Amino acid sequence: MKDKSENSCLSQKTNQGISCSVKDCAYHDGINCCTAKVINVGPQNATSSVDTSCVTFRLKSQS
């Protein structure tokens, strides 16, 4: 059974299959989904998940 936050990522505004918990990102939808049209993960020479980061991240404005 899928949890509520996973099901909510199926809206047209979210990037299906991408879970994101970075609440300070401008693309975070407030649940745990990414609204960026495309994401980029890097760097190219990573050898484990610890070495990677979302290059698409943009700090949410604090207005």
A tleap script that builds the chain and sets N, CA, C and O, in Angstrom:
source leaprc.protein.ff14SB
mol = sequence {
  NMET LYS ASP LYS SER GLU ASN SER CYS LEU
  SER GLN LYS THR ASN GLN GLY ILE SER CYS
  SER VAL LYS ASP CYS ALA TYR HIE ASP GLY
  ILE ASN CYS CYS THR ALA LYS VAL ILE ASN
  VAL GLY PRO GLN ASN ALA THR SER SER VAL
  ASP THR SER CYS VAL THR PHE ARG LEU LYS
  SER GLN CSER
}
set mol.1.N position { 0.836 -1.190 0.000 }
set mol.1.CA position { 0.000 0.000 0.000 }
set mol.1.C position { 0.878 1.250 0.000 }
set mol.1.O position { 1.790 1.365 0.819 }
set mol.2.N position { 0.614 2.175 -0.902 }
set mol.2.CA position { 1.395 3.403 -0.989 }
set mol.2.C position { 0.926 4.396 0.060 }
set mol.2.O position { -0.262 4.470 0.373 }
set mol.3.N position { 1.887 5.174 0.609 }
set mol.3.CA position { 1.490 6.164 1.592 }
set mol.3.C position { 0.972 7.415 0.886 }
set mol.3.O position { 1.150 7.576 -0.321 }
set mol.4.N position { 0.333 8.292 1.646 }
set mol.4.CA position { -0.321 9.480 1.113 }
set mol.4.C position { 0.665 10.392 0.373 }
set mol.4.O position { 0.330 10.912 -0.691 }
set mol.5.N position { 1.877 10.596 0.918 }
set mol.5.CA position { 2.838 11.496 0.286 }
set mol.5.C position { 3.302 10.950 -1.055 }
set mol.5.O position { 3.566 11.727 -1.973 }
set mol.6.N position { 3.406 9.639 -1.188 }
set mol.6.CA position { 3.816 9.057 -2.468 }
set mol.6.C position { 2.726 9.255 -3.506 }
set mol.6.O position { 3.021 9.590 -4.654 }
set mol.7.N position { 1.470 9.052 -3.124 }
set mol.7.CA position { 0.360 9.227 -4.044 }
set mol.7.C position { 0.225 10.672 -4.486 }
set mol.7.O position { -0.171 10.926 -5.623 }
set mol.8.N position { 0.541 11.622 -3.625 }
set mol.8.CA position { 0.373 13.024 -3.960 }
set mol.8.C position { 1.372 13.475 -5.016 }
set mol.8.O position { 1.163 14.518 -5.636 }
set mol.9.N position { 2.435 12.741 -5.242 }
set mol.9.CA position { 3.438 13.093 -6.247 }
set mol.9.C position { 2.938 12.812 -7.653 }
set mol.9.O position { 3.670 13.045 -8.615 }
set mol.10.N position { 1.747 12.331 -7.801 }
set mol.10.CA position { 1.230 11.993 -9.110 }
set mol.10.C position { 0.511 13.158 -9.783 }
set mol.10.O position { -0.036 12.987 -10.872 }
set mol.11.N position { 0.499 14.343 -9.159 }
set mol.11.CA position { -0.147 15.492 -9.783 }
set mol.11.C position { 0.670 15.947 -10.983 }
set mol.11.O position { 1.837 15.576 -11.111 }
set mol.12.N position { 0.084 16.730 -11.848 }
set mol.12.CA position { 0.753 17.186 -13.061 }
set mol.12.C position { 1.923 18.112 -12.754 }
set mol.12.O position { 2.819 18.247 -13.587 }
set mol.13.N position { 1.946 18.747 -11.605 }
set mol.13.CA position { 2.994 19.702 -11.285 }
set mol.13.C position { 4.236 19.053 -10.699 }
set mol.13.O position { 5.267 19.714 -10.579 }
set mol.14.N position { 4.170 17.783 -10.331 }
set mol.14.CA position { 5.316 17.138 -9.709 }
set mol.14.C position { 6.046 16.217 -10.673 }
set mol.14.O position { 5.484 15.752 -11.664 }
set mol.15.N position { 7.293 15.968 -10.362 }
set mol.15.CA position { 8.139 15.084 -11.136 }
set mol.15.C position { 7.908 13.671 -10.599 }
set mol.15.O position { 8.465 13.302 -9.565 }
set mol.16.N position { 7.100 12.890 -11.286 }
set mol.16.CA position { 6.702 11.572 -10.801 }
set mol.16.C position { 7.905 10.682 -10.539 }
set mol.16.O position { 8.828 10.608 -11.350 }
set mol.17.N position { 7.885 10.010 -9.402 }
set mol.17.CA position { 8.947 9.090 -9.050 }
set mol.17.C position { 10.105 9.736 -8.317 }
set mol.17.O position { 11.019 9.038 -7.877 }
set mol.18.N position { 10.089 11.059 -8.174 }
set mol.18.CA position { 11.152 11.753 -7.470 }
set mol.18.C position { 10.642 12.178 -6.105 }
set mol.18.O position { 9.715 12.981 -6.002 }
set mol.19.N position { 11.238 11.649 -5.080 }
set mol.19.CA position { 10.912 12.025 -3.707 }
set mol.19.C position { 11.967 13.005 -3.227 }
set mol.19.O position { 13.161 12.791 -3.436 }
set mol.20.N position { 11.529 14.080 -2.583 }
set mol.20.CA position { 12.470 15.103 -2.124 }
set mol.20.C position { 12.046 15.605 -0.749 }
set mol.20.O position { 10.885 15.955 -0.540 }
set mol.21.N position { 12.983 15.638 0.176 }
set mol.21.CA position { 12.682 16.109 1.527 }
set mol.21.C position { 13.364 17.444 1.843 }
set mol.21.O position { 13.396 17.858 3.002 }
set mol.22.N position { 13.905 18.116 0.832 }
set mol.22.CA position { 14.617 19.381 1.032 }
set mol.22.C position { 13.608 20.526 1.006 }
set mol.22.O position { 13.333 21.103 -0.046 }
set mol.23.N position { 13.070 20.840 2.161 }
set mol.23.CA position { 11.994 21.826 2.256 }
set mol.23.C position { 12.426 23.247 1.913 }
set mol.23.O position { 11.570 24.085 1.630 }
set mol.24.N position { 13.720 23.547 1.927 }
set mol.24.CA position { 14.219 24.872 1.565 }
set mol.24.C position { 14.429 25.039 0.068 }
set mol.24.O position { 14.878 26.099 -0.369 }
set mol.25.N position { 14.119 24.030 -0.725 }
set mol.25.CA position { 14.291 24.112 -2.175 }
set mol.25.C position { 13.049 24.747 -2.803 }
set mol.25.O position { 11.923 24.448 -2.404 }
set mol.26.N position { 13.260 25.609 -3.770 }
set mol.26.CA position { 12.158 26.276 -4.466 }
set mol.26.C position { 11.256 25.280 -5.196 }
set mol.26.O position { 10.091 25.583 -5.456 }
set mol.27.N position { 11.773 24.104 -5.526 }
set mol.27.CA position { 10.999 23.100 -6.255 }
set mol.27.C position { 10.277 22.105 -5.340 }
set mol.27.O position { 9.545 21.245 -5.830 }
set mol.28.N position { 10.467 22.206 -4.039 }
set mol.28.CA position { 9.789 21.315 -3.086 }
set mol.28.C position { 8.325 21.722 -3.003 }
set mol.28.O position { 8.022 22.904 -2.837 }
set mol.29.N position { 7.423 20.774 -3.114 }
set mol.29.CA position { 5.996 21.094 -3.155 }
set mol.29.C position { 5.333 21.203 -1.788 }
set mol.29.O position { 4.126 21.433 -1.711 }
set mol.30.N position { 6.087 21.045 -0.716 }
set mol.30.CA position { 5.501 21.125 0.621 }
set mol.30.C position { 5.083 19.780 1.170 }
set mol.30.O position { 4.705 19.680 2.338 }
set mol.31.N position { 5.143 18.750 0.358 }
set mol.31.CA position { 4.795 17.396 0.811 }
set mol.31.C position { 6.075 16.568 0.849 }
set mol.31.O position { 6.570 16.297 1.943 }
set mol.32.N position { 6.604 16.176 -0.216 }
set mol.32.CA position { 7.908 15.517 -0.390 }
set mol.32.C position { 8.118 15.200 -1.843 }
set mol.32.O position { 8.701 14.171 -2.187 }
set mol.33.N position { 7.642 16.086 -2.707 }
set mol.33.CA position { 7.728 15.876 -4.145 }
set mol.33.C position { 8.470 17.038 -4.798 }
set mol.33.O position { 8.527 18.143 -4.258 }
set mol.34.N position { 9.031 16.765 -5.962 }
set mol.34.CA position { 9.791 17.757 -6.717 }
set mol.34.C position { 8.933 18.293 -7.857 }
set mol.34.O position { 8.323 17.521 -8.598 }
set mol.35.N position { 8.886 19.632 -7.998 }
set mol.35.CA position { 8.107 20.242 -9.069 }
set mol.35.C position { 8.967 20.734 -10.226 }
set mol.35.O position { 8.443 21.323 -11.171 }
set mol.36.N position { 10.279 20.504 -10.170 }
set mol.36.CA position { 11.149 20.891 -11.287 }
set mol.36.C position { 10.789 20.053 -12.510 }
set mol.36.O position { 10.514 18.859 -12.387 }
set mol.37.N position { 10.789 20.672 -13.684 }
set mol.37.CA position { 10.475 19.930 -14.913 }
set mol.37.C position { 11.531 18.876 -15.204 }
set mol.37.O position { 11.218 17.797 -15.707 }
set mol.38.N position { 12.783 19.190 -14.889 }
set mol.38.CA position { 13.910 18.288 -15.107 }
set mol.38.C position { 14.819 18.423 -13.904 }
set mol.38.O position { 14.986 19.526 -13.382 }
set mol.39.N position { 15.413 17.326 -13.450 }
set mol.39.CA position { 16.394 17.418 -12.378 }
set mol.39.C position { 17.742 16.950 -12.883 }
set mol.39.O position { 17.837 16.116 -13.784 }
set mol.40.N position { 18.772 17.499 -12.290 }
set mol.40.CA position { 20.141 17.097 -12.593 }
set mol.40.C position { 20.800 16.684 -11.291 }
set mol.40.O position { 20.748 17.413 -10.301 }
set mol.41.N position { 21.418 15.518 -11.294 }
set mol.41.CA position { 22.114 15.012 -10.120 }
set mol.41.C position { 23.579 14.832 -10.501 }
set mol.41.O position { 23.896 14.338 -11.583 }
set mol.42.N position { 24.446 15.231 -9.619 }
set mol.42.CA position { 25.878 15.131 -9.916 }
set mol.42.C position { 26.650 14.974 -8.627 }
set mol.42.O position { 26.032 14.845 -7.570 }
set mol.43.N position { 27.929 14.978 -8.659 }
set mol.43.CA position { 28.794 15.176 -9.815 }
set mol.43.C position { 28.994 13.882 -10.595 }
set mol.43.O position { 28.626 12.793 -10.153 }
set mol.44.N position { 29.570 14.039 -11.729 }
set mol.44.CA position { 29.784 12.936 -12.659 }
set mol.44.C position { 30.692 11.848 -12.097 }
set mol.44.O position { 30.544 10.681 -12.458 }
set mol.45.N position { 31.625 12.206 -11.224 }
set mol.45.CA position { 32.597 11.242 -10.706 }
set mol.45.C position { 32.194 10.616 -9.367 }
set mol.45.O position { 33.054 10.081 -8.668 }
set mol.46.N position { 30.918 10.666 -8.992 }
set mol.46.CA position { 30.450 10.094 -7.729 }
set mol.46.C position { 30.643 8.580 -7.722 }
set mol.46.O position { 30.485 7.917 -8.747 }
set mol.47.N position { 30.986 8.044 -6.551 }
set mol.47.CA position { 31.138 6.593 -6.419 }
set mol.47.C position { 30.150 6.001 -5.426 }
set mol.47.O position { 30.092 4.783 -5.257 }
set mol.48.N position { 29.362 6.870 -4.759 }
set mol.48.CA position { 28.310 6.408 -3.853 }
set mol.48.C position { 27.266 7.512 -3.713 }
set mol.48.O position { 27.503 8.646 -4.130 }
set mol.49.N position { 26.124 7.192 -3.135 }
set mol.49.CA position { 25.060 8.186 -2.976 }
set mol.49.C position { 25.486 9.353 -2.098 }
set mol.49.O position { 24.968 10.460 -2.250 }
set mol.50.N position { 26.414 9.126 -1.190 }
set mol.50.CA position { 26.920 10.194 -0.318 }
set mol.50.C position { 27.640 11.267 -1.140 }
set mol.50.O position { 27.686 12.430 -0.739 }
set mol.51.N position { 28.188 10.886 -2.263 }
set mol.51.CA position { 28.937 11.809 -3.126 }
set mol.51.C position { 28.043 12.627 -4.056 }
set mol.51.O position { 28.544 13.497 -4.769 }
set mol.52.N position { 26.751 12.374 -4.068 }
set mol.52.CA position { 25.867 13.021 -5.030 }
set mol.52.C position { 25.077 14.163 -4.411 }
set mol.52.O position { 24.922 14.249 -3.193 }
set mol.53.N position { 24.584 15.033 -5.274 }
set mol.53.CA position { 23.706 16.122 -4.838 }
set mol.53.C position { 22.815 16.529 -5.998 }
set mol.53.O position { 23.133 16.271 -7.159 }
set mol.54.N position { 21.707 17.161 -5.680 }
set mol.54.CA position { 20.792 17.646 -6.695 }
set mol.54.C position { 21.299 19.009 -7.179 }
set mol.54.O position { 21.251 20.000 -6.450 }
set mol.55.N position { 21.772 19.035 -8.393 }
set mol.55.CA position { 22.325 20.257 -8.966 }
set mol.55.C position { 21.197 21.241 -9.307 }
set mol.55.O position { 21.453 22.434 -9.472 }
set mol.56.N position { 19.965 20.759 -9.411 }
set mol.56.CA position { 18.811 21.581 -9.731 }
set mol.56.C position { 18.383 22.443 -8.539 }
set mol.56.O position { 17.652 23.416 -8.724 }
set mol.57.N position { 18.813 22.114 -7.345 }
set mol.57.CA position { 18.412 22.840 -6.123 }
set mol.57.C position { 18.530 24.345 -6.282 }
set mol.57.O position { 19.549 24.860 -6.742 }
set mol.58.N position { 17.474 25.037 -5.896 }
set mol.58.CA position { 17.468 26.493 -5.811 }
set mol.58.C position { 16.838 26.863 -4.477 }
set mol.58.O position { 15.770 26.357 -4.133 }
set mol.59.N position { 17.488 27.736 -3.728 }
set mol.59.CA position { 16.979 28.146 -2.422 }
set mol.59.C position { 15.639 28.847 -2.561 }
set mol.59.O position { 15.487 29.772 -3.360 }
set mol.60.N position { 14.675 28.401 -1.780 }
set mol.60.CA position { 13.359 29.006 -1.777 }
set mol.60.C position { 13.473 30.422 -1.223 }
set mol.60.O position { 14.140 30.641 -0.211 }
set mol.61.N position { 12.835 31.371 -1.872 }
set mol.61.CA position { 12.896 32.764 -1.387 }
set mol.61.C position { 12.176 32.858 -0.048 }
set mol.61.O position { 11.167 32.190 0.176 }
set mol.62.N position { 12.691 33.669 0.810 }
set mol.62.CA position { 12.153 33.805 2.164 }
set mol.62.C position { 11.231 35.010 2.281 }
set mol.62.O position { 11.262 35.704 3.297 }
set mol.63.N position { 10.414 35.277 1.270 }
set mol.63.CA position { 9.546 36.450 1.282 }
set mol.63.C position { 8.310 36.275 2.102 }
set mol.63.O position { 7.494 37.192 2.194 }
savepdb mol mol.pdb
quit
